[in-house]
XYZ file of C-alpha atoms in Angstrom:
574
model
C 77.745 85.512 79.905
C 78.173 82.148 77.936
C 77.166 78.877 79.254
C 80.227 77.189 81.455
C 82.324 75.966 79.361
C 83.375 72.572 81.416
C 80.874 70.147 79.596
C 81.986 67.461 77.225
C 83.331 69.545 73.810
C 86.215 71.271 74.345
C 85.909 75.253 74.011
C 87.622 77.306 71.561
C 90.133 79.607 72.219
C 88.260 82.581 71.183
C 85.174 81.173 73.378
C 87.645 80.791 76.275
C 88.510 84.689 75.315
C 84.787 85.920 75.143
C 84.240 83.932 78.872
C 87.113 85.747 80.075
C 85.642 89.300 79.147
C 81.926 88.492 79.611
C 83.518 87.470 83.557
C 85.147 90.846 83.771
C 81.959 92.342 83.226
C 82.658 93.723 80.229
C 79.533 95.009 78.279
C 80.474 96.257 75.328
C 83.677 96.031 72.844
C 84.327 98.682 70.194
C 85.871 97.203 66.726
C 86.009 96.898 63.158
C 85.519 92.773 62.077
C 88.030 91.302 60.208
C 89.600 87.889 58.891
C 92.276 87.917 61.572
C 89.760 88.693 64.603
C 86.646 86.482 62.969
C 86.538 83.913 65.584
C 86.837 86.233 68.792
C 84.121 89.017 66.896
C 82.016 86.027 66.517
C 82.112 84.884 70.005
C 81.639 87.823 71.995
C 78.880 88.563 70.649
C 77.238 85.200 71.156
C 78.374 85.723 74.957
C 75.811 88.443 75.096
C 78.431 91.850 74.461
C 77.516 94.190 72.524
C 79.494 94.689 69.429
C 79.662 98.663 68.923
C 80.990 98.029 65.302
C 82.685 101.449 64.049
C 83.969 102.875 60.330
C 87.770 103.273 61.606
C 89.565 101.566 64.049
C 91.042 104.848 65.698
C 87.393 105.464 66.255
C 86.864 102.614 68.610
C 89.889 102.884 70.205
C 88.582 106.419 71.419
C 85.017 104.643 71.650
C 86.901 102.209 74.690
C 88.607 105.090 76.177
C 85.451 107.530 76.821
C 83.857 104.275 78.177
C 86.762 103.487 80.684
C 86.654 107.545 81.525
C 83.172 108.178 82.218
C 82.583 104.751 83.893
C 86.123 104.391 86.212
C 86.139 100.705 84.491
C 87.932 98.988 81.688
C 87.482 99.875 78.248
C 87.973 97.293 75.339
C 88.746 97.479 71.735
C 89.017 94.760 69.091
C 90.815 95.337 65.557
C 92.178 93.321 62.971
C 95.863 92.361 61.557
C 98.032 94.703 60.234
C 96.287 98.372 59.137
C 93.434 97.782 61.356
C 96.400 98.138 63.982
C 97.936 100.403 62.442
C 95.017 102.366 62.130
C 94.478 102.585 65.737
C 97.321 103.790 67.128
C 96.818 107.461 66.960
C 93.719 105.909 69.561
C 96.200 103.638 71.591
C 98.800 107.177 71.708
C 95.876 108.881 72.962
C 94.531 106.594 75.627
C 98.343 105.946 76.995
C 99.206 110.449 77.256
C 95.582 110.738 79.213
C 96.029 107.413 81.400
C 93.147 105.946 80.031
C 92.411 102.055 81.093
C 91.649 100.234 77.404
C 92.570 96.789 76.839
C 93.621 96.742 72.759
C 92.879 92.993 71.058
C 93.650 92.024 67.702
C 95.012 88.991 65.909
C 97.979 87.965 63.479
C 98.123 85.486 60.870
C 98.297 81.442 61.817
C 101.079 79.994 62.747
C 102.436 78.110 60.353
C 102.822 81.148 57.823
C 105.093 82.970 60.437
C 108.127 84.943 58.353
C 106.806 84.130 54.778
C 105.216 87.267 54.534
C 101.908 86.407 55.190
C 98.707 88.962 54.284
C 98.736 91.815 57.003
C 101.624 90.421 58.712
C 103.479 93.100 60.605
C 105.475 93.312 64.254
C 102.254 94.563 65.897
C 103.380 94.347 69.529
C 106.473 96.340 68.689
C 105.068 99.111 67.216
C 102.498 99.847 70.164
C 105.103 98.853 72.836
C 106.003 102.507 73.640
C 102.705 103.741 74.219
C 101.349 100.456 76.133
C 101.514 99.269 79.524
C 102.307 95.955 78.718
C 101.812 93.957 75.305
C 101.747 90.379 74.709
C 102.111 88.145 71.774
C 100.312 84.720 72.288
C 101.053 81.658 70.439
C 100.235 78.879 73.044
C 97.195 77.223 74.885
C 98.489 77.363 78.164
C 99.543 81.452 77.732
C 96.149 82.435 76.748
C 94.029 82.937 79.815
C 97.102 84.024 82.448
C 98.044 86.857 79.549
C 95.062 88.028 79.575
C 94.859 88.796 83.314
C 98.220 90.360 82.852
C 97.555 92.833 80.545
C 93.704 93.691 82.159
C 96.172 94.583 85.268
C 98.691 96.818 83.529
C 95.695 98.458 81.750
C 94.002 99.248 85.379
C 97.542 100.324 86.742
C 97.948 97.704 89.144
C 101.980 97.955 88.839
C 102.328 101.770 87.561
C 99.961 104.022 85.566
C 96.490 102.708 83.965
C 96.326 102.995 80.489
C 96.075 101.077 76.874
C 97.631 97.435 77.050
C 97.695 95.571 74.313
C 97.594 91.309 73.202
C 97.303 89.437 69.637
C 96.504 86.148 68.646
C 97.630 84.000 66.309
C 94.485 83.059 63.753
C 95.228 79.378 63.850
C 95.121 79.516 68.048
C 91.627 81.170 68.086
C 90.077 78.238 66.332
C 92.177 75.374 68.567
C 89.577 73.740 71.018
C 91.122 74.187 73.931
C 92.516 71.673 76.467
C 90.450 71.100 79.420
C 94.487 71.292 80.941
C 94.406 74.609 80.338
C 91.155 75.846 81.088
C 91.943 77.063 84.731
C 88.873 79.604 85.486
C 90.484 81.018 88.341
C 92.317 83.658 85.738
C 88.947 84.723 84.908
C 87.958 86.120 88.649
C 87.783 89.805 89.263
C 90.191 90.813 91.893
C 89.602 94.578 93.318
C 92.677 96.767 92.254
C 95.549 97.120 94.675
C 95.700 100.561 96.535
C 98.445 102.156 97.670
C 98.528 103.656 101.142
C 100.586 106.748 102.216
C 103.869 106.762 104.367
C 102.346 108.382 107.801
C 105.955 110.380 107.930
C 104.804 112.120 104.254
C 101.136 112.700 105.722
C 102.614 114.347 109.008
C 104.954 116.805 106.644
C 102.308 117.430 104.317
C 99.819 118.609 106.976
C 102.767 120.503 108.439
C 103.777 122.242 105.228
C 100.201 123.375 103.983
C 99.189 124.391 108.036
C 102.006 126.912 107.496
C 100.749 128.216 104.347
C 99.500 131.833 103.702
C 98.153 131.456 100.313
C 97.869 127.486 99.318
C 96.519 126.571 96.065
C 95.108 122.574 95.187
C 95.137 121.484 91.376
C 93.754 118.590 90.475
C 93.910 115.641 88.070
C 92.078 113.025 86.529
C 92.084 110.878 89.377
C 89.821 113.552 91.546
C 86.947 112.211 89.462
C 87.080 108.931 91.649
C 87.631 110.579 94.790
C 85.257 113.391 94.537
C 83.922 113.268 98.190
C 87.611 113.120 99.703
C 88.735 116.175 97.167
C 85.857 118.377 98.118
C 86.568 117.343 102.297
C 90.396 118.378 101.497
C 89.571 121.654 99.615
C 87.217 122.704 102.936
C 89.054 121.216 105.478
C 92.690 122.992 103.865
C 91.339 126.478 103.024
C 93.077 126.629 99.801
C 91.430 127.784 96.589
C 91.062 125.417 94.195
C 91.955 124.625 90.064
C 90.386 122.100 87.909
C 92.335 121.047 85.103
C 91.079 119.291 81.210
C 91.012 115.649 82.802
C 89.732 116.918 86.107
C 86.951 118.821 85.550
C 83.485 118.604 87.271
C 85.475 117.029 89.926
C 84.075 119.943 92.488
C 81.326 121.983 91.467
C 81.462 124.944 89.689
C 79.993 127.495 92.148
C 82.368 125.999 95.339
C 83.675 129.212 97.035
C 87.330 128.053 96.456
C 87.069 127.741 92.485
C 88.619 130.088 90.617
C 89.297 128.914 87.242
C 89.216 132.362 85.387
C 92.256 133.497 88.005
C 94.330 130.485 87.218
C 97.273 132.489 85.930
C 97.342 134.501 88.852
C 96.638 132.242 91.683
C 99.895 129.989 90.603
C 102.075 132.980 90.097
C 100.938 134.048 93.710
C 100.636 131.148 95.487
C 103.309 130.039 98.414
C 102.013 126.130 98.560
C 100.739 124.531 95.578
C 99.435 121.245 96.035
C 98.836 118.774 93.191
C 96.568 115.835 93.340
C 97.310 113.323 90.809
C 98.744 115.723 88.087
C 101.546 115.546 86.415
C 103.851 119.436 86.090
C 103.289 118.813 82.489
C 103.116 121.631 79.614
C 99.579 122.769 80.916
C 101.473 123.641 84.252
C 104.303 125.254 82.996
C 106.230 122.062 83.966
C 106.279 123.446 87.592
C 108.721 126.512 86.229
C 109.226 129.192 89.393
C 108.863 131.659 86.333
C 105.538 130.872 86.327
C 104.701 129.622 89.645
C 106.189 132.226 92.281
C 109.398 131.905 92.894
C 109.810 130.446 96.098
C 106.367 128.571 95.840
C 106.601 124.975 97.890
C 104.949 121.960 96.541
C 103.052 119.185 98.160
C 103.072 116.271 95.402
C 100.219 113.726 95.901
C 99.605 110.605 93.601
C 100.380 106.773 93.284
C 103.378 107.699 90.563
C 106.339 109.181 89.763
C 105.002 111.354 87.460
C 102.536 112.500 89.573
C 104.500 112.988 92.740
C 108.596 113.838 90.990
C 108.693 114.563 87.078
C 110.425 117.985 86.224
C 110.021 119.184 89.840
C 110.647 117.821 92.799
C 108.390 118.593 96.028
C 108.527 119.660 98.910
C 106.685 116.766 100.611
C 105.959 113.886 97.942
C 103.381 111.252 99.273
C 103.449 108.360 96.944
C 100.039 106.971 97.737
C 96.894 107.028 95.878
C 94.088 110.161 96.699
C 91.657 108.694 98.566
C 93.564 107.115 101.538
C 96.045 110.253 101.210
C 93.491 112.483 101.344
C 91.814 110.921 104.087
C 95.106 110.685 106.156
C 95.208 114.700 105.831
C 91.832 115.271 106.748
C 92.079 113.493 110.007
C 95.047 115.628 110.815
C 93.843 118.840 110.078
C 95.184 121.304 107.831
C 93.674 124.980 108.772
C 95.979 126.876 109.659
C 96.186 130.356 111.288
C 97.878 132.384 108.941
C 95.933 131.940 106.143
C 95.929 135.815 103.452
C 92.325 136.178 103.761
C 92.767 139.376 101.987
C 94.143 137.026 98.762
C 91.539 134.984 98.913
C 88.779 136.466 99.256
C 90.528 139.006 96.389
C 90.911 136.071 93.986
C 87.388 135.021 94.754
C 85.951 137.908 93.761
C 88.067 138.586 90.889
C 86.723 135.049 89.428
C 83.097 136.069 89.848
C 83.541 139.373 88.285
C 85.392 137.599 85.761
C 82.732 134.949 85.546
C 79.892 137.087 85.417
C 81.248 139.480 82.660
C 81.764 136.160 80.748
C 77.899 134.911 81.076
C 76.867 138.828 79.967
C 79.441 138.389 77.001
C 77.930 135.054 76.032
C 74.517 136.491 76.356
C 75.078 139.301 74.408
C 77.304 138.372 72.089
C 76.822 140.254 69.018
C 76.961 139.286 65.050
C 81.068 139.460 64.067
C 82.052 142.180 61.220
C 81.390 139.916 58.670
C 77.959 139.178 59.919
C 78.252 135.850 61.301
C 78.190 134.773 64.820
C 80.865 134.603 66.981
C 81.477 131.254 68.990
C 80.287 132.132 71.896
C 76.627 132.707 70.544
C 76.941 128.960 70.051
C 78.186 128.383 73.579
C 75.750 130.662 75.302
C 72.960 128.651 73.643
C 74.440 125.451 74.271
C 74.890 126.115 78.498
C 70.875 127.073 78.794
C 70.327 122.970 77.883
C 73.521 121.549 79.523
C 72.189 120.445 83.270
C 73.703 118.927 85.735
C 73.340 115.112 84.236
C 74.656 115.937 80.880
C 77.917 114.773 79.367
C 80.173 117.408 77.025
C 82.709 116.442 74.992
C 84.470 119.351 73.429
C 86.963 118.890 70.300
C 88.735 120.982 68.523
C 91.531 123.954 67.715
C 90.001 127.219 68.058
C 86.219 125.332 68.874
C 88.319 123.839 71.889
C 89.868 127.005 73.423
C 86.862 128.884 73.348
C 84.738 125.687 75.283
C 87.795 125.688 77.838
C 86.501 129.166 79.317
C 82.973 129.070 78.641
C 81.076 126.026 78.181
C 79.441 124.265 80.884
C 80.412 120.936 81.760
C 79.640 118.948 84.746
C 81.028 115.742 83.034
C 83.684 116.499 80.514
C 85.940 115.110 78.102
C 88.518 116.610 75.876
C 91.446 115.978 73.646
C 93.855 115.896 76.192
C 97.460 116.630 76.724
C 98.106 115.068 73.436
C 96.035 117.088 72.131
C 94.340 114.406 69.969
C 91.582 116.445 67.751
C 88.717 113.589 66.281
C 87.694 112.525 69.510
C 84.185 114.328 69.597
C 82.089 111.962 67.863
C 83.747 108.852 68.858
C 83.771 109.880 72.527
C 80.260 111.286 72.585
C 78.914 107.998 70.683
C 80.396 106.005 73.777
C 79.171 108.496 76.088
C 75.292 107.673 74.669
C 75.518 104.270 74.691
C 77.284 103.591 77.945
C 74.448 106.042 79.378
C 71.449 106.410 77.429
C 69.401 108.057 79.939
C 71.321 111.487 80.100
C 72.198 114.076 77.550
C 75.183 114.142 75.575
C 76.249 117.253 73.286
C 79.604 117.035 71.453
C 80.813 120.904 70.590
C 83.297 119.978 67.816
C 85.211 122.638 65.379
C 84.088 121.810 61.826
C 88.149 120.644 60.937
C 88.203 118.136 63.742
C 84.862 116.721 62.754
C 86.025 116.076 59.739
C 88.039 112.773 60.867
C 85.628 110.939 62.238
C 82.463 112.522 60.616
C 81.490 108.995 59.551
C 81.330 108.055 63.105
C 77.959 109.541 63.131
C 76.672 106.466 61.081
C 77.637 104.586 64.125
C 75.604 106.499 65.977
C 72.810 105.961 63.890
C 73.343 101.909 63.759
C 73.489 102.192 67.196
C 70.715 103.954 68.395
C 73.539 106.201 70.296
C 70.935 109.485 71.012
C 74.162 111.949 71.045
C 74.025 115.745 69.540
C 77.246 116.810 67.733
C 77.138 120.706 67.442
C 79.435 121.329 64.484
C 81.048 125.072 64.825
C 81.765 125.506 61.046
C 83.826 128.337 60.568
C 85.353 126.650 57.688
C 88.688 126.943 58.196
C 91.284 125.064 60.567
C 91.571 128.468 62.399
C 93.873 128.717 64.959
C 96.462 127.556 62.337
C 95.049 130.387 59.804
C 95.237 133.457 61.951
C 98.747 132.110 63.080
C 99.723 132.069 59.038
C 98.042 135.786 58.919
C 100.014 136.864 61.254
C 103.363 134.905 61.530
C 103.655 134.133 57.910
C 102.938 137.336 55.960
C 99.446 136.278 54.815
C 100.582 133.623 53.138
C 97.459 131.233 53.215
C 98.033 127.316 52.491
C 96.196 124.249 53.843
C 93.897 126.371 56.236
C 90.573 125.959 54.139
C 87.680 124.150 54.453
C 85.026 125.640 52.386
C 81.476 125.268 51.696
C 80.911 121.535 53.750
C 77.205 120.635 54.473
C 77.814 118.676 57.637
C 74.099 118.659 58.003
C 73.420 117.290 55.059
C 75.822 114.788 55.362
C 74.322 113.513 58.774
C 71.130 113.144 56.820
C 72.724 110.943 54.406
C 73.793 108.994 57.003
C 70.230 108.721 58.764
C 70.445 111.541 60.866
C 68.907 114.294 61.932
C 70.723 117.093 60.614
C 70.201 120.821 60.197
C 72.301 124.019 59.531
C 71.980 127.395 61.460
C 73.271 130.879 60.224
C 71.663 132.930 62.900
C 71.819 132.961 66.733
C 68.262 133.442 67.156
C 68.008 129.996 65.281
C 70.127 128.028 67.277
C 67.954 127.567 70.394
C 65.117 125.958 68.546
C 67.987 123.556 66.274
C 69.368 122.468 69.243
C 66.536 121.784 70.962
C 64.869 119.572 68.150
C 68.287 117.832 67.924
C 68.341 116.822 71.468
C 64.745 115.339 70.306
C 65.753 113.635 67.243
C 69.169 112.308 67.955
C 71.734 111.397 66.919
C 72.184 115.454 65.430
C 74.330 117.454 63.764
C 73.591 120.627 63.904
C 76.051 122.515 61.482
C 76.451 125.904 63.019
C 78.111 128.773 60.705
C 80.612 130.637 62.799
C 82.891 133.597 61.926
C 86.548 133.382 61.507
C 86.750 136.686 62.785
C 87.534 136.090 66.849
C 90.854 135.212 68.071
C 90.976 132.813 70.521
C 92.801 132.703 73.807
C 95.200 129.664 72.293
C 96.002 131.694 69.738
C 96.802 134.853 71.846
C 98.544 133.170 74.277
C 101.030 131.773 71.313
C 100.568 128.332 71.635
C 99.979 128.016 67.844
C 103.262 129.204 67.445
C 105.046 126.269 69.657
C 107.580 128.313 71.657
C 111.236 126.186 72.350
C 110.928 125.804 76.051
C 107.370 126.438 77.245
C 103.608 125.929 75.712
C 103.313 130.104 76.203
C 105.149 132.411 74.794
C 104.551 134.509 77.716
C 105.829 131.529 80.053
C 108.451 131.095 77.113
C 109.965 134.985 77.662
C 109.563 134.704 81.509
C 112.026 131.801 80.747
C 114.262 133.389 79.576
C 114.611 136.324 82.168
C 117.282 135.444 84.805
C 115.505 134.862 87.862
């Protein structure tokens, strides 16, 4: 943290800026350096952050949002005027779908060339207003340091849902000393986010509605990763089985007795309470459909939102509250009831370890495709005997991603998301490393989604960020290719991606790269990349399987569901 700043020069405004984060304990700030956002680059990093420099804006955006993820904190990102704004939106879009707390800074040009059509001048805080919590546009003194606090707040959700907010500076204002008048500290405190507390007349329905239950079924969202020991007292004190979703996973254990993740499409078609913690009815839930779900299914809603707790279908019981004192509320009342299907669940239960245990046989045994290459799963298979119980996994991808949803192993996880934002394995797993150096981080990433942040890796490198990207180089963008096979008579265009060296180009960049064509390779590659990270270890991968996105339709982007099997149950009358 800087010196105090109270002694006889007056502070700049971009030293006022740099206090402000360094007070907020932020560590680290992901950006690209630029004219605009010279003075503010230059003082953070004399306050003692780190400056995690990247090669693309987008990049650190993503960089900020892993961070605020993995470490239930505040995530920051710095980028210059115009296209280094512009550049990170597709970031900003990202962080706002998954809820992701990232504070967005950049500058604008000075002052006194506002409306000529100065260099890089452009209406940033209008083109990032949609997908921000809150944006401001500073031009005073006085505006600078309560601002700030306002948009740290939105970003942590203190008035609605975390995610990216965004503020800009004027060039000129940066390098203003800045009136002792205005130099009120108190905006710099940390104040412990507001928590919302649950109506006791929800809490009392609730417990009523899921004691009455036969066959009650929890899903989870990304707020059960801060609330893991309430969530796991809920799921034993309830008796309901239990679903994991993208942004929840690792929340509870893999081998609890109520997870069934390979009987999800089952258990919500059967279920007669479904009870959602924190998670929206989006397009991975069927949008709460009673095609899907069973028909006369009731729901218990549970989060600090309306979207949690009301979008596309209302509940049964909707406690507006955030998990941990709902959660807590239900415990103390007791949930168990007496008429519980044993005969379901313990079914279900079985059905997933069957399911689970043909799956670990498949991946162990998975054979060379018919054109002689390996089939993805070789590459997971060898990838879950060196994930443990510490290490972080980023998966990323089309087909790479659908096949990690069912198989890989991931006690901390990040994806894509609901936006479905491939380029996010390197970034993410570079934040990952450097936020915790001491445990493993492996990045499975499809060779096409690589491909937009590939120079990300020389971050890594710069860095010192010790994370493995496993490239699964099939070279094609594959979902999209069987889809034109099959949909569009063969007729092959833009699905490609032939004969790229990914190894080779992490070795350009000062990395330790290497390329496998053989499963009884990969063990010993991805154990010397582990060693010698940052890795890429370019695996070659058939474009022979089919994967379950693909099957399921998804690629072909049915009118009113994500499946075209949940599509045609639409459209049966009910």
């Amino acid at each position: 943290m800087p010196e105090p700043l109270d002694g006889a020069a007056e502070p700049t405004v971009a030293r006022v800026i740099a206090e402000f984060l360094a007070r907020r304990g932020v560590e680290r700030v992901y950006g690209l350096c630029g004219g605009h956002i010279q003075p503010i680059w230059d003082e953070v990093a004399r306050a003692g952050i780190q400056l995690v420099d990247v090669r693309h804006e987008s990049a650190a955006v993503y960089m900020a949002h892993a961070e605020a993820e993995l470490g239930g904190g505040l995530g920051v990102a710095m980028v210059t005027a115009g296209p280094g704004l512009t550049n990170a939106i597709t970031g900003i879009a990202n962080a706002s779908k998954s809820c992701a707390p990232v504070l967005v800074i950049s500058g604008r040009p000075p002052r006194p060339q506002t409306g000529m059509g100065a260099l890089q001048d452009m209406p940033q805080a209008e083109l990032v207003a949609p997908i921000c919590r809150r944006t401001e546009v500073v031009s005073e003194q006085r505006h600078v340091l309560p601002r700030l606090d306002g948009v740290v707040d939105a970003a942590l959700g203190a008035h609605g849902p975390s995610g990216p907010a965004y503020i800009d500076f004027p060039t000129d204002l940066l390098k203003e000393p800045m009136a002792a008048r205005e130099l009120d500290r108190s905006w710099m405190a940390v104040r412990e986010p507001s928590v919302s507390y649950p109506d006791p007349r929800d809490v009392q329905a609730a417990a009523e509605l899921i004691r009455a239950a036969r066959r009650p079924l929890v899903i989870s969202g990304r707020a059960a990763l801060r609330t893991r020991d309430e969530l796991l007292r809920f799921v034993d004190d309830s008796g309901a089985l239990y679903l994991d979703t993208g942004e929840s996973r690792g929340a509870v254990p893999a081998d609890h007795p109520a997870s069934i993740p390979a009987m999800r499409g089952r258990a919500m078609s059967e279920a007669d309470v479904v009870i959602t913690l924190g998670r929206r009815l989006d397009f991975q839930l069927a949008y709460g459909s009673r095609q899907v779900f069973a028909p006369d299914a009731r729901f218990v809603r549970i989060g600090p939102t309306r979207d949690e707790t009301a979008e596309n279908r209302r509940a049964d019981v909707e406690v507006r509250a955030h998990l941990g004192p709902a959660l807590r509320a239900l415990v103390e009342l007791g949930m168990r009831g007496a008429g519980r299907d044993t005969d379901w669940s313990n079914g279900l239960v079985a059905s997933n370890t069957t399911r689970a245990e043909r799956l670990a046989a498949t991946l162990r045994d998975t054979e060379p495709c018919g054109d002689g290459l390996m089939h993805p799963y070789a590459v997971i298979g060898a990838l879950n005997e060196l994930i443990d119980e510490d290490t972080i996994v980023i998966a990323d991808g089309g087909d790479t991603l659908s096949f990690a949803r069912v198989a890989l192993a991931a006690p901390t996880y990040l994806d894509p998301g609901a936006l479905g934002c491939i380029g996010i394995g390197v970034p993410f797993a570079v934040s990952a490393a450097l936020s915790f150096p001491t445990r493993r981080v492996v990045a499975l990433i499809g060779d096409g989604s690589f491909g937009f942040t590939a120079m990300e890796v020389d971050t890594a490198v710069r860095t010192g960020a010790r994370a493995v990207f496993v490239v699964a180089n099939n070279q094609a963008w594959n979902i999209e290719r069987h889809d034109q096979l099959v949909t569009y008579d063969g007729n092959l265009v833009g699905v490609d991606l032939p004969d790229c060296r990914y190894d080779l180009l992490a070795r350009s960049l000062g990395a330790h790269g290497e390329r496998v064509e053989r499963a009884e390779d990969l063990d010993g590659a991805l154990r010397r990349a582990f060693e010698h990270a940052p890795a890429v270890v370019d695996v070659v991968v058939s474009r022979e399987p089919v994967s379950g996105d693909f099957t399921s339709g998804l690629a072909g982007v049915p009118a009113r569901q994500a499946l075209q099997a949940w599509d045609d149950a639409e459209r049966v009358p009910a």
